[in-house]
PDB file of C-alpha atoms in Angstrom:
ATOM      1  CA  MET A  13      94.826 107.685  44.005  1.00  0.00           C
ATOM      2  CA  GLU A  14      95.230 111.103  42.478  1.00  0.00           C
ATOM      3  CA  TRP A  15      93.334 112.686  45.385  1.00  0.00           C
ATOM      4  CA  ILE A  16      95.845 111.270  47.865  1.00  0.00           C
ATOM      5  CA  ARG A  17      98.718 112.601  45.764  1.00  0.00           C
ATOM      6  CA  ASP A  18      97.089 116.053  45.609  1.00  0.00           C
ATOM      7  CA  HIS A  19      96.124 116.046  49.272  1.00  0.00           C
ATOM      8  CA  ALA A  20      98.977 114.040  50.791  1.00  0.00           C
ATOM      9  CA  TRP A  21      99.461 116.240  53.836  1.00  0.00           C
ATOM     10  CA  GLU A  22      95.761 115.976  54.690  1.00  0.00           C
ATOM     11  CA  ALA A  23      95.907 112.181  54.362  1.00  0.00           C
ATOM     12  CA  TRP A  24      98.976 112.020  56.625  1.00  0.00           C
ATOM     13  CA  LEU A  25      97.276 114.330  59.130  1.00  0.00           C
ATOM     14  CA  ALA A  26      94.112 112.211  59.136  1.00  0.00           C
ATOM     15  CA  LEU A  27      96.231 109.093  59.695  1.00  0.00           C
ATOM     16  CA  ALA A  28      98.010 110.817  62.592  1.00  0.00           C
ATOM     17  CA  PHE A  29      94.678 111.712  64.213  1.00  0.00           C
ATOM     18  CA  VAL A  30      93.313 108.180  63.772  1.00  0.00           C
ATOM     19  CA  LEU A  31      96.466 106.654  65.297  1.00  0.00           C
ATOM     20  CA  ALA A  32      96.477 109.128  68.191  1.00  0.00           C
ATOM     21  CA  ALA A  33      92.804 108.424  68.897  1.00  0.00           C
ATOM     22  CA  ALA A  34      93.420 104.675  68.794  1.00  0.00           C
ATOM     23  CA  GLU A  35      96.273 105.168  71.279  1.00  0.00           C
ATOM     24  CA  ILE A  36      93.694 106.133  73.896  1.00  0.00           C
ATOM     25  CA  ALA A  37      92.365 102.576  73.771  1.00  0.00           C
ATOM     26  CA  SER A  38      95.760 100.844  73.904  1.00  0.00           C
ATOM     27  CA  MET A  39      97.753 103.175  76.221  1.00  0.00           C
ATOM     28  CA  ASP A  40     100.967 101.444  75.146  1.00  0.00           C
ATOM     29  CA  PHE A  41     102.501 104.437  73.293  1.00  0.00           C
ATOM     30  CA  VAL A  42     103.119 102.381  70.140  1.00  0.00           C
ATOM     31  CA  LEU A  43     100.316 103.973  68.127  1.00  0.00           C
ATOM     32  CA  LEU A  44     101.318 107.403  69.419  1.00  0.00           C
ATOM     33  CA  MET A  45     104.829 106.889  68.034  1.00  0.00           C
ATOM     34  CA  LEU A  46     103.332 105.832  64.702  1.00  0.00           C
ATOM     35  CA  ALA A  47     101.233 109.012  64.784  1.00  0.00           C
ATOM     36  CA  ALA A  48     104.472 110.965  65.243  1.00  0.00           C
ATOM     37  CA  GLY A  49     105.762 109.278  62.107  1.00  0.00           C
ATOM     38  CA  ALA A  50     102.606 110.297  60.276  1.00  0.00           C
ATOM     39  CA  LEU A  51     103.201 113.890  61.385  1.00  0.00           C
ATOM     40  CA  ALA A  52     106.670 113.659  59.851  1.00  0.00           C
ATOM     41  CA  GLY A  53     104.855 112.582  56.670  1.00  0.00           C
ATOM     42  CA  VAL A  54     102.769 115.768  56.912  1.00  0.00           C
ATOM     43  CA  VAL A  55     105.926 117.854  57.056  1.00  0.00           C
ATOM     44  CA  ALA A  56     107.470 115.951  54.132  1.00  0.00           C
ATOM     45  CA  ALA A  57     104.301 116.395  52.045  1.00  0.00           C
ATOM     46  CA  LEU A  58     104.148 120.113  52.795  1.00  0.00           C
ATOM     47  CA  ALA A  59     107.825 120.397  51.807  1.00  0.00           C
ATOM     48  CA  GLY A  60     106.974 118.917  48.409  1.00  0.00           C
ATOM     49  CA  ALA A  61     108.588 115.477  48.783  1.00  0.00           C
ATOM     50  CA  GLY A  62     107.376 112.694  46.502  1.00  0.00           C
ATOM     51  CA  GLY A  63     105.069 109.967  47.751  1.00  0.00           C
ATOM     52  CA  VAL A  64     107.801 107.352  48.213  1.00  0.00           C
ATOM     53  CA  LEU A  65     110.045 109.807  50.066  1.00  0.00           C
ATOM     54  CA  GLN A  66     107.123 110.809  52.304  1.00  0.00           C
ATOM     55  CA  CYS A  67     106.597 107.143  53.229  1.00  0.00           C
ATOM     56  CA  VAL A  68     110.310 106.649  53.927  1.00  0.00           C
ATOM     57  CA  ILE A  69     110.478 109.773  56.101  1.00  0.00           C
ATOM     58  CA  ALA A  70     107.325 108.748  58.001  1.00  0.00           C
ATOM     59  CA  ALA A  71     108.670 105.207  58.532  1.00  0.00           C
ATOM     60  CA  VAL A  72     112.089 106.417  59.713  1.00  0.00           C
ATOM     61  CA  ALA A  73     110.472 108.913  62.092  1.00  0.00           C
ATOM     62  CA  ALA A  74     108.116 106.254  63.477  1.00  0.00           C
ATOM     63  CA  VAL A  75     110.934 103.739  64.013  1.00  0.00           C
ATOM     64  CA  ALA A  76     113.078 106.438  65.638  1.00  0.00           C
ATOM     65  CA  ALA A  77     110.216 107.398  67.948  1.00  0.00           C
ATOM     66  CA  LEU A  78     109.603 103.753  68.838  1.00  0.00           C
ATOM     67  CA  GLY A  79     113.288 103.168  69.538  1.00  0.00           C
ATOM     68  CA  LEU A  80     114.256 106.438  71.220  1.00  0.00           C
ATOM     69  CA  VAL A  81     111.234 108.312  72.549  1.00  0.00           C
ATOM     70  CA  ARG A  82     108.984 105.450  73.697  1.00  0.00           C
ATOM     71  CA  PRO A  83     111.517 103.722  76.014  1.00  0.00           C
ATOM     72  CA  ALA A  84     112.449 107.018  77.654  1.00  0.00           C
ATOM     73  CA  LEU A  85     108.775 107.915  78.049  1.00  0.00           C
ATOM     74  CA  LEU A  86     107.939 104.528  79.581  1.00  0.00           C
ATOM     75  CA  ARG A  87     110.916 104.756  81.974  1.00  0.00           C
ATOM     76  CA  ARG A  88     109.818 108.177  83.112  1.00  0.00           C
ATOM     77  CA  LEU A  89     106.191 107.149  83.611  1.00  0.00           C
ATOM     78  CA  HIS A  90     107.059 103.950  85.477  1.00  0.00           C
ATOM     79  CA  SER A  91     109.824 105.369  87.662  1.00  0.00           C
ATOM     80  CA  SER A  92     107.643 106.591  90.509  1.00  0.00           C
ATOM     81  CA  PRO A  93     108.794 105.457  93.935  1.00  0.00           C
ATOM     82  CA  GLU A  94     106.954 102.484  95.300  1.00  0.00           C
ATOM     83  CA  THR A  95     104.519 103.352  98.045  1.00  0.00           C
ATOM     84  CA  PRO A  96     104.389 100.754 100.793  1.00  0.00           C
ATOM     85  CA  LEU A  97     100.889  99.491 101.425  1.00  0.00           C
ATOM     86  CA  GLY A  98      99.227  97.690 104.308  1.00  0.00           C
ATOM     87  CA  LYS A  99     101.289  97.038 107.379  1.00  0.00           C
ATOM     88  CA  ASP A 100     104.563  97.808 105.545  1.00  0.00           C
ATOM     89  CA  ARG A 101     103.693 101.495 105.533  1.00  0.00           C
ATOM     90  CA  TYR A 102     104.266 101.641 109.309  1.00  0.00           C
ATOM     91  CA  VAL A 103     107.901 100.505 109.140  1.00  0.00           C
ATOM     92  CA  GLY A 104     110.128 103.504 109.769  1.00  0.00           C
ATOM     93  CA  MET A 105     107.417 105.543 111.481  1.00  0.00           C
ATOM     94  CA  ARG A 106     107.823 107.127 114.887  1.00  0.00           C
ATOM     95  CA  ALA A 107     105.595 105.951 117.753  1.00  0.00           C
ATOM     96  CA  VAL A 108     105.241 106.632 121.487  1.00  0.00           C
ATOM     97  CA  VAL A 109     105.236 103.937 124.158  1.00  0.00           C
ATOM     98  CA  THR A 110     101.924 103.922 126.040  1.00  0.00           C
ATOM     99  CA  SER A 111     102.580 100.919 128.312  1.00  0.00           C
ATOM    100  CA  ARG A 112     105.899  99.456 129.455  1.00  0.00           C
ATOM    101  CA  ILE A 113     107.692  97.095 127.080  1.00  0.00           C
ATOM    102  CA  ALA A 114     110.318  94.722 128.489  1.00  0.00           C
ATOM    103  CA  ALA A 115     112.447  91.853 127.149  1.00  0.00           C
ATOM    104  CA  HIS A 116     109.770  89.149 127.313  1.00  0.00           C
ATOM    105  CA  GLU A 117     106.829  91.395 128.042  1.00  0.00           C
ATOM    106  CA  ARG A 118     104.634  92.980 125.424  1.00  0.00           C
ATOM    107  CA  GLY A 119     103.486  96.528 125.799  1.00  0.00           C
ATOM    108  CA  ALA A 120     101.718  99.079 123.652  1.00  0.00           C
ATOM    109  CA  VAL A 121     102.602 102.038 121.467  1.00  0.00           C
ATOM    110  CA  ARG A 122     100.615 104.854 119.885  1.00  0.00           C
ATOM    111  CA  LEU A 123     101.298 104.578 116.153  1.00  0.00           C
ATOM    112  CA  ASP A 124      99.607 106.682 113.503  1.00  0.00           C
ATOM    113  CA  GLY A 125      96.767 107.529 115.870  1.00  0.00           C
ATOM    114  CA  GLU A 126      96.134 103.911 116.868  1.00  0.00           C
ATOM    115  CA  THR A 127      97.203 101.746 119.791  1.00  0.00           C
ATOM    116  CA  TRP A 128      99.357  98.805 118.741  1.00  0.00           C
ATOM    117  CA  THR A 129     100.712  95.859 120.698  1.00  0.00           C
ATOM    118  CA  ALA A 130     104.486  96.173 120.666  1.00  0.00           C
ATOM    119  CA  THR A 131     107.652  94.296 121.513  1.00  0.00           C
ATOM    120  CA  ALA A 132     111.119  95.732 121.892  1.00  0.00           C
ATOM    121  CA  ALA A 133     113.990  94.818 119.628  1.00  0.00           C
ATOM    122  CA  ALA A 134     117.181  93.563 121.307  1.00  0.00           C
ATOM    123  CA  GLY A 135     115.505  93.068 124.688  1.00  0.00           C
ATOM    124  CA  VAL A 136     115.590  96.706 125.830  1.00  0.00           C
ATOM    125  CA  VAL A 137     113.120  98.107 128.359  1.00  0.00           C
ATOM    126  CA  LEU A 138     110.932 100.954 127.107  1.00  0.00           C
ATOM    127  CA  GLU A 139     108.919 103.178 129.416  1.00  0.00           C
ATOM    128  CA  PRO A 140     105.643 105.047 128.705  1.00  0.00           C
ATOM    129  CA  GLY A 141     106.141 108.365 126.923  1.00  0.00           C
ATOM    130  CA  GLN A 142     109.386 107.249 125.286  1.00  0.00           C
ATOM    131  CA  PRO A 143     109.619 107.833 121.523  1.00  0.00           C
ATOM    132  CA  VAL A 144     110.413 104.731 119.472  1.00  0.00           C
ATOM    133  CA  ASP A 145     110.894 103.811 115.820  1.00  0.00           C
ATOM    134  CA  VAL A 146     109.011 100.934 114.238  1.00  0.00           C
ATOM    135  CA  ILE A 147     111.494  98.535 112.624  1.00  0.00           C
ATOM    136  CA  GLU A 148     109.133  95.698 111.735  1.00  0.00           C
ATOM    137  CA  ILE A 149     105.497  94.627 111.848  1.00  0.00           C
ATOM    138  CA  ARG A 150     104.886  90.991 112.812  1.00  0.00           C
ATOM    139  CA  GLY A 151     101.224  90.208 112.379  1.00  0.00           C
ATOM    140  CA  ALA A 152      99.489  92.844 114.524  1.00  0.00           C
ATOM    141  CA  THR A 153     102.550  93.549 116.684  1.00  0.00           C
ATOM    142  CA  ALA A 154     104.971  96.395 116.106  1.00  0.00           C
ATOM    143  CA  VAL A 155     108.632  95.684 116.800  1.00  0.00           C
ATOM    144  CA  VAL A 156     110.197  98.907 118.051  1.00  0.00           C
ATOM    145  CA  ARG A 157     113.530 100.313 119.170  1.00  0.00           C
ATOM    146  CA  PRO A 158     114.386 103.488 121.061  1.00  0.00           C
ATOM    147  CA  THR A 159     114.622 106.582 118.919  1.00  0.00           C
ATOM    148  CA  VAL A 160     118.129 107.976 118.752  1.00  0.00           C
ATOM    149  CA  GLU A 161     117.588 110.950 116.431  1.00  0.00           C
ATOM    150  CA  GLY A 162     116.121 114.307 117.370  1.00  0.00           C
ATOM    151  CA  PRO A 163     112.380 114.861 117.814  1.00  0.00           C
ATOM    152  CA  GLU A 164     110.203 114.290 114.771  1.00  0.00           C
ATOM    153  CA  GLU A 165     106.508 113.914 114.178  1.00  0.00           C
ATOM    154  CA  MET A 166     105.222 111.275 116.557  1.00  0.00           C
ATOM    155  CA  GLY A 167     102.592 108.731 115.566  1.00  0.00           C
ATOM    156  CA  GLU A 168      99.806 110.283 117.587  1.00  0.00           C
TER     157      GLU A 168
END
């Protein structure tokens, strides 16, 4: 017990390293916040605080880190925009009509380097070479509408 009292900052530092290393296994940022509290214990020990005060400072720092730092860290790490996968990634892309599409007549478009069966939204007639926007994917059929904006990258 006397060794810990004489070497308190080393004990706190060892605890911080153990907690930080254990965090690698959990990846939940709880143990990392506890390690931050242990580092506050290192500072308190180096400043000459008594053992009880070191424990209080370490506990307050750990609770503060858990309550303030961890939620902000998790929000930042989990706030990436969702990337559409599968067929949903084609919605909003530009394509080019390769065979005529009419009201009740399927045609084809060149979308992302591939030929897709396509139908027109709202019963419009689309001619080959016309740029279109994909508004929906139904099974293996792209639902398209005429492009109204300026030229962009086409799905070729």
